[in-house]
XYZ file of C-alpha atoms in Angstrom:
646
model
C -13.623 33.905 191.861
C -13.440 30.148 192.881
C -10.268 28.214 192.407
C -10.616 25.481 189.600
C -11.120 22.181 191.270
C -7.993 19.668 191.193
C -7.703 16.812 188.637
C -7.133 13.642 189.926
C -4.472 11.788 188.180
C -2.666 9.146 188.951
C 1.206 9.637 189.945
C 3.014 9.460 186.539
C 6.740 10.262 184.681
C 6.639 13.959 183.014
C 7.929 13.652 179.476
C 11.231 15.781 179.528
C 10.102 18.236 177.308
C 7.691 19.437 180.069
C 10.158 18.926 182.769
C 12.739 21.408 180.776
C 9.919 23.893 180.329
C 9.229 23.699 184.079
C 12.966 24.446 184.445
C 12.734 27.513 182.253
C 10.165 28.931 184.302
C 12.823 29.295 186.609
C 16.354 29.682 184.738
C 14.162 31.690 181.337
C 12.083 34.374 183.095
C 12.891 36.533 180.669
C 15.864 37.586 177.580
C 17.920 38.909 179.868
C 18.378 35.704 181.524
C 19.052 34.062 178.440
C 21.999 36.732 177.825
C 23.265 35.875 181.148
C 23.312 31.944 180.943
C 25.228 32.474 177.538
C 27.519 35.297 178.310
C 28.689 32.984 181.570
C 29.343 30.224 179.418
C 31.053 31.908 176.658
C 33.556 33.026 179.662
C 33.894 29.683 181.015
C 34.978 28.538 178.233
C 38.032 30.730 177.749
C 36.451 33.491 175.962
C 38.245 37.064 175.165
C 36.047 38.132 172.642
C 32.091 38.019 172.664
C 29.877 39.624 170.449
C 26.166 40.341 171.827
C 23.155 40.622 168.872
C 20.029 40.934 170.050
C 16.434 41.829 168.357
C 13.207 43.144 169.420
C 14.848 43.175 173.011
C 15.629 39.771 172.583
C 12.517 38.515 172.468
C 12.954 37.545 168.383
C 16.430 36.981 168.444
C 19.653 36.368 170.629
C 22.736 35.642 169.155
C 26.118 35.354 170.987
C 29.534 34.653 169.689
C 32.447 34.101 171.549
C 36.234 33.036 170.985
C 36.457 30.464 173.025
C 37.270 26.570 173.616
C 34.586 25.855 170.974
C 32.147 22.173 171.285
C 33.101 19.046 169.428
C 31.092 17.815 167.030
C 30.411 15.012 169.212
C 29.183 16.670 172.547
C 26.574 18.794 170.723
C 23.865 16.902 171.257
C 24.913 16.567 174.875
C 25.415 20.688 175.182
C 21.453 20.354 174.751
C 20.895 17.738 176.992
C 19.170 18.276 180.479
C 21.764 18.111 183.419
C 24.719 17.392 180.886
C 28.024 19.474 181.791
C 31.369 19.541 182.058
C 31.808 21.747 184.646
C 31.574 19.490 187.525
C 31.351 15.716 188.154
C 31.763 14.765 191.826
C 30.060 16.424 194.879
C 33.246 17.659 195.465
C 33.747 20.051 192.164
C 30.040 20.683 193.258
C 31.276 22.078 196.839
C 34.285 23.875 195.115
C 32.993 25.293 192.063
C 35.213 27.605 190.241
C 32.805 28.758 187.383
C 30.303 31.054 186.453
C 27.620 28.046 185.448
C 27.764 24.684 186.318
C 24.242 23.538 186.899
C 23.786 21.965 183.329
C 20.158 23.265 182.715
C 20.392 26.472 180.936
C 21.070 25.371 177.293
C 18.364 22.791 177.813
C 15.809 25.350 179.201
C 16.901 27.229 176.601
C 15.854 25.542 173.641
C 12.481 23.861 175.606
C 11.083 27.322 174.922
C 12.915 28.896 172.002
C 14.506 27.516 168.589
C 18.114 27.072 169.386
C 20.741 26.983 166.873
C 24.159 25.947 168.196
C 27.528 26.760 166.107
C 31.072 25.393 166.865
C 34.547 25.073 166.544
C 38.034 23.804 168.177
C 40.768 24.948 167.421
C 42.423 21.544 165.749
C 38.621 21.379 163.381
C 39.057 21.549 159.854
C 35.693 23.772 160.203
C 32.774 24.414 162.529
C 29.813 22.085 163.232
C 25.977 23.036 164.182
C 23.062 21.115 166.245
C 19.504 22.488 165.636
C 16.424 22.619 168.137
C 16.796 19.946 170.630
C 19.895 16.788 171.770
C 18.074 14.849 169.119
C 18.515 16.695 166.233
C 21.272 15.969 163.931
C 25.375 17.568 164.102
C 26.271 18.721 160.417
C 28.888 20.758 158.787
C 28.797 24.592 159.155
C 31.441 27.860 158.392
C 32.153 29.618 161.233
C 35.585 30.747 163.144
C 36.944 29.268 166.047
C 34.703 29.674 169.291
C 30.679 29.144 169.357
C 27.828 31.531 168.554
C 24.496 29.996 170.047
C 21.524 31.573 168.402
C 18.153 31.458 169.942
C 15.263 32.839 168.168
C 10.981 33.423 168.867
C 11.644 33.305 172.691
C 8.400 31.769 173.951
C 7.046 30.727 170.798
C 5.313 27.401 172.101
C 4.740 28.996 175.478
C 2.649 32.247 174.369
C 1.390 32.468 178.316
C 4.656 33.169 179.394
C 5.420 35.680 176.488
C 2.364 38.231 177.627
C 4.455 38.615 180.861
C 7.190 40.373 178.927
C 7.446 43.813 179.016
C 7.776 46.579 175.723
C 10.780 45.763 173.527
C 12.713 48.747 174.968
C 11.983 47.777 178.558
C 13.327 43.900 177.987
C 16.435 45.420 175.653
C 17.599 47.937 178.801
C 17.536 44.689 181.259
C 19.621 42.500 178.539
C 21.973 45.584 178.169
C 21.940 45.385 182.535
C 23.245 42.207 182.356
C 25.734 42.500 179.582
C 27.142 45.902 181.612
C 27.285 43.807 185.026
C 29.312 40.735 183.206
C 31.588 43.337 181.274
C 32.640 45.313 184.690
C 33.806 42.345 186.421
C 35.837 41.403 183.170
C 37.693 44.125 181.883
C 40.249 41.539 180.344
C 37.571 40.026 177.656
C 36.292 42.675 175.111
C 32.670 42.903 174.457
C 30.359 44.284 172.004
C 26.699 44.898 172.077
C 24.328 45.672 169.431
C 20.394 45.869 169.111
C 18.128 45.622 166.096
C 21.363 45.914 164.100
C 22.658 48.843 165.670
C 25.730 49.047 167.765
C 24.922 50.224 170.952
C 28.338 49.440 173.291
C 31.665 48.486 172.777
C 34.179 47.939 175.464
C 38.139 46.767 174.556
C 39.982 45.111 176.605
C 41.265 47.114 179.391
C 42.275 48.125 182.792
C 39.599 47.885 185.714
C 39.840 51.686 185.958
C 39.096 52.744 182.145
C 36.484 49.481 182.192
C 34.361 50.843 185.271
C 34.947 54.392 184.027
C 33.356 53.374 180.352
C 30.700 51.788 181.978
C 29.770 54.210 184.913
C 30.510 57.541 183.612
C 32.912 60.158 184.188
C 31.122 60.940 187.068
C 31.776 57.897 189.225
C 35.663 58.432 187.788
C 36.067 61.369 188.801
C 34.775 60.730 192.663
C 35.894 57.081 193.363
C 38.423 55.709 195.871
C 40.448 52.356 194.748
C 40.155 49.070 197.358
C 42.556 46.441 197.534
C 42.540 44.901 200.674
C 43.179 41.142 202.128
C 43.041 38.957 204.688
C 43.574 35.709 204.974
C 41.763 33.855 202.142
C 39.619 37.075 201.831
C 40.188 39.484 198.773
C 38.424 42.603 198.357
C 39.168 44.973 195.523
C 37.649 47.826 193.261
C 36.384 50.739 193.786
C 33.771 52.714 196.241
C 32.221 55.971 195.712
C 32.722 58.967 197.266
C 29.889 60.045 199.644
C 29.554 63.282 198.071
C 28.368 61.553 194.700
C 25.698 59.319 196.436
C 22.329 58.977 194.254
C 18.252 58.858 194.990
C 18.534 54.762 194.060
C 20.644 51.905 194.256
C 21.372 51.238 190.571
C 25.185 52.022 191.025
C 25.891 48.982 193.041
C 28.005 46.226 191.827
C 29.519 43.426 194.166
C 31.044 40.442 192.667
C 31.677 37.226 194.387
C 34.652 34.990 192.327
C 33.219 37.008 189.530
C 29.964 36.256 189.760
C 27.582 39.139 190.456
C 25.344 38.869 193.704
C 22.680 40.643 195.721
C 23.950 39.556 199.192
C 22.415 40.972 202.492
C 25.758 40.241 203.914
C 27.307 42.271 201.758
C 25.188 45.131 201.163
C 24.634 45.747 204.778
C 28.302 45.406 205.628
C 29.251 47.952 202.674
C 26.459 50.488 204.209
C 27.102 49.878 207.407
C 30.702 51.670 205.924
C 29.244 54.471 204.924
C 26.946 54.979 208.245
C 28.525 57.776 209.627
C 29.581 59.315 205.993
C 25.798 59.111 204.125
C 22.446 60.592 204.689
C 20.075 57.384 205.808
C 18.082 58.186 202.360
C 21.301 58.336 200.212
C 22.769 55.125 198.448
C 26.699 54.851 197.786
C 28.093 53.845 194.373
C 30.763 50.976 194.110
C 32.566 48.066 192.198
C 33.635 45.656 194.415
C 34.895 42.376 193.977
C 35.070 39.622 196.745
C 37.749 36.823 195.713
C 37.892 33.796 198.106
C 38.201 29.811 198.316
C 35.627 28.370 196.524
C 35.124 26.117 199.363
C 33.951 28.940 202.109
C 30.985 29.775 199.506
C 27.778 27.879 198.242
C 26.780 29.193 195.241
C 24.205 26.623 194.757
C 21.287 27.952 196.709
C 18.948 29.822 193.842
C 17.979 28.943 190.574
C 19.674 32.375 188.855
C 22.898 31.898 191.074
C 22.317 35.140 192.183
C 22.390 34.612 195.721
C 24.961 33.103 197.424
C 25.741 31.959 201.242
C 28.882 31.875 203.177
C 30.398 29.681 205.284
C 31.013 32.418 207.840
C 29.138 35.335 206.837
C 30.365 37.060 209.846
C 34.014 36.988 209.312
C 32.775 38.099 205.770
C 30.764 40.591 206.620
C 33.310 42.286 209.474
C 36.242 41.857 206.754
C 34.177 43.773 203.753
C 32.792 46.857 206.717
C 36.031 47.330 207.642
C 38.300 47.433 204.622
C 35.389 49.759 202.854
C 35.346 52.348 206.421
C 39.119 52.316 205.896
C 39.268 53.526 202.081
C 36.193 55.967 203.127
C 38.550 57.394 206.065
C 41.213 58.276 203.609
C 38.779 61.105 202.469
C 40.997 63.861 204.285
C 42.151 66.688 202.442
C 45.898 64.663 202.186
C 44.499 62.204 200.903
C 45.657 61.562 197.151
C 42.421 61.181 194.754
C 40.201 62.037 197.228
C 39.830 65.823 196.773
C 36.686 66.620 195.496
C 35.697 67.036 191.766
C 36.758 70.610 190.884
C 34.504 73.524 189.479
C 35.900 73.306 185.829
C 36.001 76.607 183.441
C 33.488 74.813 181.480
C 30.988 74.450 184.661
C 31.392 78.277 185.674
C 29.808 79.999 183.279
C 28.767 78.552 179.245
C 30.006 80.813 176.586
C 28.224 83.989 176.031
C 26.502 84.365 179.457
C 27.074 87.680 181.229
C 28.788 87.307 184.842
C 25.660 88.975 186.609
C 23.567 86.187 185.500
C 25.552 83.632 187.499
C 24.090 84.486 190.638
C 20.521 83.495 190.002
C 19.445 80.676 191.836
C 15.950 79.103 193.400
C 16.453 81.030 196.731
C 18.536 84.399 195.159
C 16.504 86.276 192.986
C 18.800 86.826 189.742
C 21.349 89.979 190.006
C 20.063 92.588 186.427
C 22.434 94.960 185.525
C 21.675 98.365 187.585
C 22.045 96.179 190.548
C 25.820 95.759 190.356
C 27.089 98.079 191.882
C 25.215 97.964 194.862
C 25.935 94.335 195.169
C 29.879 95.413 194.638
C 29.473 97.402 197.444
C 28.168 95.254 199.852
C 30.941 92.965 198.818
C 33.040 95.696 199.956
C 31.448 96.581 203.258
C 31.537 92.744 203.544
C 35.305 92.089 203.163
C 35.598 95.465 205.541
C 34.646 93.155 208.682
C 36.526 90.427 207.909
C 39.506 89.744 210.302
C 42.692 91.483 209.816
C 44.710 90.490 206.437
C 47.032 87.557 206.226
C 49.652 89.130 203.871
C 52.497 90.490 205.606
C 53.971 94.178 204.665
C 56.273 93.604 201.188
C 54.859 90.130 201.000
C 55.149 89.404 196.955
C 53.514 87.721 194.168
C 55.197 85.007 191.899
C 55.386 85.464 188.340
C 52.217 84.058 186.935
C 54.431 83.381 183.361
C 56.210 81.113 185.004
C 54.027 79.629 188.002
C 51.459 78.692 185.134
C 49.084 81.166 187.375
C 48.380 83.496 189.867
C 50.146 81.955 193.347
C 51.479 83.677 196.474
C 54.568 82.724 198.327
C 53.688 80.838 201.569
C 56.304 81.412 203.324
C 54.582 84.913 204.513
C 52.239 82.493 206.352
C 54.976 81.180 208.982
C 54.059 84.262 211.074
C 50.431 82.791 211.841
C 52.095 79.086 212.942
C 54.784 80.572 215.381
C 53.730 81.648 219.368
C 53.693 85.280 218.704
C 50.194 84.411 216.183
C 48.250 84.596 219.801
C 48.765 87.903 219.964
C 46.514 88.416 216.903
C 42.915 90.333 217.861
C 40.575 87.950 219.484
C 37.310 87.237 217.858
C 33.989 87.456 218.875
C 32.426 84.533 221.092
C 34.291 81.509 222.488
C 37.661 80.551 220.500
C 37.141 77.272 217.890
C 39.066 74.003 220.182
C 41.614 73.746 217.107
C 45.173 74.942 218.967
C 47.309 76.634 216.221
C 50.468 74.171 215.382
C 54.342 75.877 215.559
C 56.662 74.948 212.955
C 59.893 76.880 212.306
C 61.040 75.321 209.282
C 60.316 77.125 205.987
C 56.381 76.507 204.924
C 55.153 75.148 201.292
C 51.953 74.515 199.580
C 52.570 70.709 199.866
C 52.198 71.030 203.264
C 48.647 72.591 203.558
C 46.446 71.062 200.349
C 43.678 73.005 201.693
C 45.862 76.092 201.085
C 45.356 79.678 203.814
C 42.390 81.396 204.447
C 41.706 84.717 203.078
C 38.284 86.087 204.256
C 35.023 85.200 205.431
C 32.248 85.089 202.804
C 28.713 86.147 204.760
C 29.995 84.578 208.218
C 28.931 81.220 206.635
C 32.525 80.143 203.730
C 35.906 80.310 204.621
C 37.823 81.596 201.161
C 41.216 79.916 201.157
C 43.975 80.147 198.017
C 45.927 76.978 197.099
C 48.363 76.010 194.498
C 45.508 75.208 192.746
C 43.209 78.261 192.859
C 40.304 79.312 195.769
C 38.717 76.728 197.723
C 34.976 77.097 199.491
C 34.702 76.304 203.004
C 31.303 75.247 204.598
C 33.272 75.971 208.215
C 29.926 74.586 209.992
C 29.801 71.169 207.909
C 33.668 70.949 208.568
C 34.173 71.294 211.689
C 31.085 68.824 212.215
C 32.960 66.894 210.835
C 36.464 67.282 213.029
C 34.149 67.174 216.179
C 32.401 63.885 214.968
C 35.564 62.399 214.500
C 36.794 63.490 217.979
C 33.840 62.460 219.792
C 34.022 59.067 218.201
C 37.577 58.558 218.849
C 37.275 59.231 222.555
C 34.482 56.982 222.775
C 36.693 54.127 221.197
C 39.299 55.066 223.341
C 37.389 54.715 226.510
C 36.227 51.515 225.314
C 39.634 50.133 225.560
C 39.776 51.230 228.476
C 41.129 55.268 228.755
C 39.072 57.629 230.864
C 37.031 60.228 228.409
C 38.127 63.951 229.287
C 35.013 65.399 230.761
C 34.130 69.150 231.912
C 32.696 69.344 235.259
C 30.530 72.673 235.239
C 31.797 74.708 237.945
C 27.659 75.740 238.258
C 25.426 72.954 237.512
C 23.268 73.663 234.611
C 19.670 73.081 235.702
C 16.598 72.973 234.069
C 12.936 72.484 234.338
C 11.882 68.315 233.072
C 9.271 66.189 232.795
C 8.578 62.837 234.586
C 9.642 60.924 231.432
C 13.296 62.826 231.245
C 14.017 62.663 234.928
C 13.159 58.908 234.921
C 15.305 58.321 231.829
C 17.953 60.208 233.270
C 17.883 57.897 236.371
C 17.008 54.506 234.903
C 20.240 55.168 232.288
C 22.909 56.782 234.602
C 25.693 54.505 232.955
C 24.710 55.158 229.504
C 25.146 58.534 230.466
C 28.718 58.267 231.934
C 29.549 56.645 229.297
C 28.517 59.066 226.694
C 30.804 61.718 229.288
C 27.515 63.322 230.769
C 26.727 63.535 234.679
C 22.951 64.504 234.620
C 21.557 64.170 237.976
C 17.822 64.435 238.978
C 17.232 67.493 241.881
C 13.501 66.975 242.117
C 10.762 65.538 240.237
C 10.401 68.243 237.566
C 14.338 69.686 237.665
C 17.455 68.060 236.053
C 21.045 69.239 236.710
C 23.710 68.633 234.233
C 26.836 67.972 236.256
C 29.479 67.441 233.546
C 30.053 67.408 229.698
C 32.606 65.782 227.371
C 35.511 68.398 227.461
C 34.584 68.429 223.086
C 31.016 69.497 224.064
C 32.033 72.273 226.663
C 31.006 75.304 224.404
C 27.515 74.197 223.709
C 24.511 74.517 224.839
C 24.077 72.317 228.017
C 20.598 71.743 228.523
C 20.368 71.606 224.731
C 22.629 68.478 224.476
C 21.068 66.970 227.396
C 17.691 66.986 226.250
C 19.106 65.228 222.918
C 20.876 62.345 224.754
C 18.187 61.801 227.009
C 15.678 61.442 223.632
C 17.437 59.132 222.313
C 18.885 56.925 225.119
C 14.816 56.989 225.864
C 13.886 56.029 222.292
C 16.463 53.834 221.694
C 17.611 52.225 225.031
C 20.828 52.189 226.502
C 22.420 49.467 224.638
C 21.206 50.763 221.552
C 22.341 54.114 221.504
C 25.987 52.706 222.320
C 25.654 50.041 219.543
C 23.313 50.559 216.649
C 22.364 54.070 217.432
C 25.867 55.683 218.297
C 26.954 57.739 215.213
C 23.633 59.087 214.639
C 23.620 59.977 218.546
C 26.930 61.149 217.911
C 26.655 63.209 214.968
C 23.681 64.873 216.795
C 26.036 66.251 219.355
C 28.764 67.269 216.892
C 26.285 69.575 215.238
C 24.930 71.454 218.037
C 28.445 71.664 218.910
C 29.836 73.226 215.527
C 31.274 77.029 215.072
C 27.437 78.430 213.684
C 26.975 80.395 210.523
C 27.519 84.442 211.082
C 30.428 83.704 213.886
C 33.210 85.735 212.786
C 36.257 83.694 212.787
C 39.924 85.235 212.897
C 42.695 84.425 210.270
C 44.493 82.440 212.496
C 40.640 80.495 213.620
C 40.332 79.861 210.006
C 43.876 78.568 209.149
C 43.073 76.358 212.444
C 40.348 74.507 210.978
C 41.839 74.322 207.534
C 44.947 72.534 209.158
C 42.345 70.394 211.090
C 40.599 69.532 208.024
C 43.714 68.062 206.389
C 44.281 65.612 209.546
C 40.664 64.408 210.124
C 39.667 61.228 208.406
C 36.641 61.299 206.186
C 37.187 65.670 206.419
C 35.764 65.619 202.968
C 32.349 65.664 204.179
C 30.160 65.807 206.772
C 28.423 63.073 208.657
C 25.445 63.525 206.103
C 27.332 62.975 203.533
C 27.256 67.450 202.277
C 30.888 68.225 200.936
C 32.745 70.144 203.488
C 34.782 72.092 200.853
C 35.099 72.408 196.836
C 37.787 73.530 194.410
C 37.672 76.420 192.414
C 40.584 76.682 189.476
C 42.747 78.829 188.185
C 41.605 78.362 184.841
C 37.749 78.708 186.011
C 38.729 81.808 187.512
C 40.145 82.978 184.469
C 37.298 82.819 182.379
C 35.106 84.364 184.606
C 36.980 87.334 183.697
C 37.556 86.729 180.212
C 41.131 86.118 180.473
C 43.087 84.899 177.484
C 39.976 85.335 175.431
């Protein structure tokens, strides 16, 4: 289809009305933006109450009422006006701006495309005044209380192009309820109410940040969140970040807030995943709150149409300050850490009322466990347990009261024996011993000292079961001590960056092994990537590669394994690359092939080894994909397994 051909006019004045409708096409694209440009200035002007009515998704009807400053009677007509504010008057307020609008346009936009009713009052009026349709109709006496409730009605009405672009009622109400949720987390101090087609919908009271992102988010970002307050400088970070282990598919739990103004920043967004890099599956997207308070100065907020995009002065101080205080709260997720153990497996969760216990095994991969079959399955538990490494419980070891422990809890102090020399002369497993050296204390032990509790069996050579204060935790002993290795392996590398010499293994026979012209050149052409990584991988021939020396953390795996990996990616990747961009993905390869496997039998004192490692390794709470290393089971979701108290 041809393009129409241009009219030829000559170059003329557009009549304002056009030139406001112009500016709606970018300020009105739909009724959420309406609800924004409204709620923003019902909050700069002092507002701690606002009251959102909407109709037909907003599309017949928007009304919002707030508490604030109120309009004299006199700068009505001028609230309608194009460009007419009083939010800033100089360049300079325009450089420095310290409110949510400031442009002057909205209102004006507004009522270009809609009928507009605006009602107002200060607080020294005898009684509220109103302006109707455009800065040229007439200010008259109205009722109302203190504040201003701007009414806009028939979005579109003169403009019925623009209105077939909408979507269904129901779509355009859930992005007008969008917007009124982002406004309402960044102010938890202003209460705000939301209805649709007169039907309360939400209804937030003022509150703390906590109970206001709680509200809004769900229990389930409450329950596995990590607080923020960090600064530097004229940098202010707070709020709240997600815990890997609750990431989602999408990246509709994402809120960052600039002076209270919600953004979609690439500087930001990158710099808070770049945080959770090493903590996150690449597909995976983090949940957080986050607000960024700085001098109004150091940020233009003038540089889009929605203000939704913003630029910094020095986006890379801002971007290096935001990665680094959000990899700091993610690094608290050790098993000490307070609020960062993981959700636990409530009595509700474990099995719903009325469902017999055999049915809880069924799952996609288990065929479900009928009734004839439990005693078989009882007894393989049995033979099961009957491998397991010798038991922790010392002869005449005893059990507290559970009437007055509020449950079933054994004494630690029978556990000093496995933390003093004389635990070495416990019966050595099978394969190569875990690189977690057993710790000696001689003072008297408690459960405050080990959250993660002291193992009691292996479950299928895969879970290490532990008992806590608490009740049993679930070990995924190959995720965790992933985990511990990643975190090693990344720590030496730091430290030879400033300057220490890695600990490396020289093998006291060369591993060799047959390579193609691609690996032996890589291996060659990258010799101090390779050193650098801790790996001495020389070339013996044309088709043979000899791997000289190992990281001392990578001794116990497979040599020509891990070779083969670092010489894929240095050749994928390049050198600088792999140390740079590509490291904790390089990194976390390693760590994995490194890892105790599933069906190694581990010893008590093995298994109290990693536990204890768990609790000192930052981020311990997952792996470097993000899977939870360990989960809680209660007391009281033991309990009604069995029945107990029922």
């Amino acid at each position: 289809m041809n393009a129409p051909a241009p009219t030829h006019r000559p170059i003329q004045q557009l009549p304002d009305q056009l030139i406001s409708q112009i500016a709606a096409g970018e300020v009105v694209e739909r009724p959420s933006a309406v609800v924004k440009e409204l709620l923003e200035n019902a909050l700069d002007a002092g507002a701690t109450q606002i009251t959102v009515r909407l109709e037909e998704g907003g599309v017949k009807r928007i009304a919002i009422t707030d508490n604030g400053r109120g309009i004299a009677p006199e700068q009505l007509p001028l609230a309608l006006a194009r460009h007419a504010t009083s939010k800033i008057a100089s360049l300079h307020d325009l450089e420095n701006v310290g409110t949510l609008g400031f442009r002057g346009e909205a209102l004006a936009s507004i009522a270009s495309v809609a009928a507009v009713r605006i009602t107002s009052r200060t607080p020294d009026a005898a009684h509220a005044w109103e302006i109707v349709g455009s800065h040229e109709g007439t200010v008259a006496p109205s009722s109302g209380a203190c504040g201003t409730t701007i009414d806009v009605q028939d979005l579109y009405f003169n403009t019925p192009a623009r209105r077939k672009f909408l979507k269904s009622e129901q779509t355009e109400y859930g992005h007008c309820a969008e917007v009124v949720r982002r406004i309402a987390l960044a102010r938890p101090d202003v209460s705000f109410s939301l209805s649709h087609n007169g039907r309360t919908i939400d209804h937030w009271n003022v509150s703390e940040a906590a109970k206001r992102s709680a509200h809004i988010l769900g229990s389930d970002f409450a329950e596995a969140r990590l607080a923020l307050d960090e600064s530097a400088g004229p940098l202010h970070l707070h709020g709240y970040v997600g815990l890997p282990t609750a990431s989602k598919a999408r990246a509709d739990g994402q809120f960052f807030y600039v002076n209270g103004r919600f953004v979609r920043d690439k500087v930001l967004v990158h710099a808070v995943r770049a945080a959770y890099q090493d903590v996150l599956h690449g597909d995976r997207f983090p949940s957080y709150v986050l607000s960024l308070d700085l001098d109004p100065a150091l940020v233009d907020v003038n540089v889009h149409p929605s203000k939704i995009e913003v630029r910094f002065r020095d986006s890379r101080a801002v971007h290096q300050f935001v990665f680094h205080a959000v990899q700091r709260t993610l690094a608290q997720t050790s098993a000490t850490a307070h609020g960062s153990v993981p959700a636990p497996v409530t009595a509700a969760e474990v099995r719903p009322s009325g469902t017999p216990l055999w049915q809880l095994s069924e799952s996609p991969s288990r065929p479900q466990m009928r009734p004839h079959e439990q005693t078989s399955f009882g007894s393989q538990l049995s033979t099961q347990l009957s491998t397991f490494s010798p038991s922790p419980y010392p002869a005449g070891s005893r059990w507290d009261d559970p009437s007055t422990s509020g449950g079933v809890a054994q004494r630690t102090e029978a556990y000093g024996a496995l933390f003093r020399s004389d635990a070495a002369t416990t019966s050595a497993p099978t394969g190569a011993p875990l690189e977690v050296p057993l710790s000696a204390s001689d003072r008297p032990l408690s459960n405050d000292d080990f959250p993660l509790g002291f193992a009691l069996a292996q479950l299928h050579g895969i879970y290490i079961l532990a008992q806590n204060t608490r009740g049993l935790v679930l070990v995924d002993m190959h995720a965790a001590h992933e985990r511990i290795l990643y975190e090693q392996i990344k720590n030496a590398l730091d430290a030879q960056a400033q300057g220490q010499e890695m600990q490396v293994q020289s093998m006291l026979i060369p591993v060799t092994f047959y390579a193609d012209a691609v690996e032996v050149a890589t291996a060659t052409e990258h010799q101090d990537t390779l050193k650098t990584l801790g790996f001495d991988i020389a070339a013996l021939s044309p088709t043979t590669l000899a791997v000289r020396s190992v990281p001392t953390l990578l001794k116990n795996a497979d040599a020509q394994t891990l070779a083969r990996d670092v010489l894929r990616d240095v050749r994928e990747y390049g050198g600088s690359r792999v140390l740079i961009e590509r490291r904790n993905e390089l990194l976390g390869t390693l760590a994995c092939h490194t890892a105790v496997r599933a069906n190694r039998i581990l010893a008590v004192p093995e298994m109290n080894a990693l536990l204890r490692q768990m609790e000192s390794t930052e981020r311990a709470d997952q792996c470097n994909h993000g899977r939870p290393t360990w989960v809680q089971l209660e007391i009281a979701a033991l309990d009604k397994l069995f029945l107990r108290g029922q």
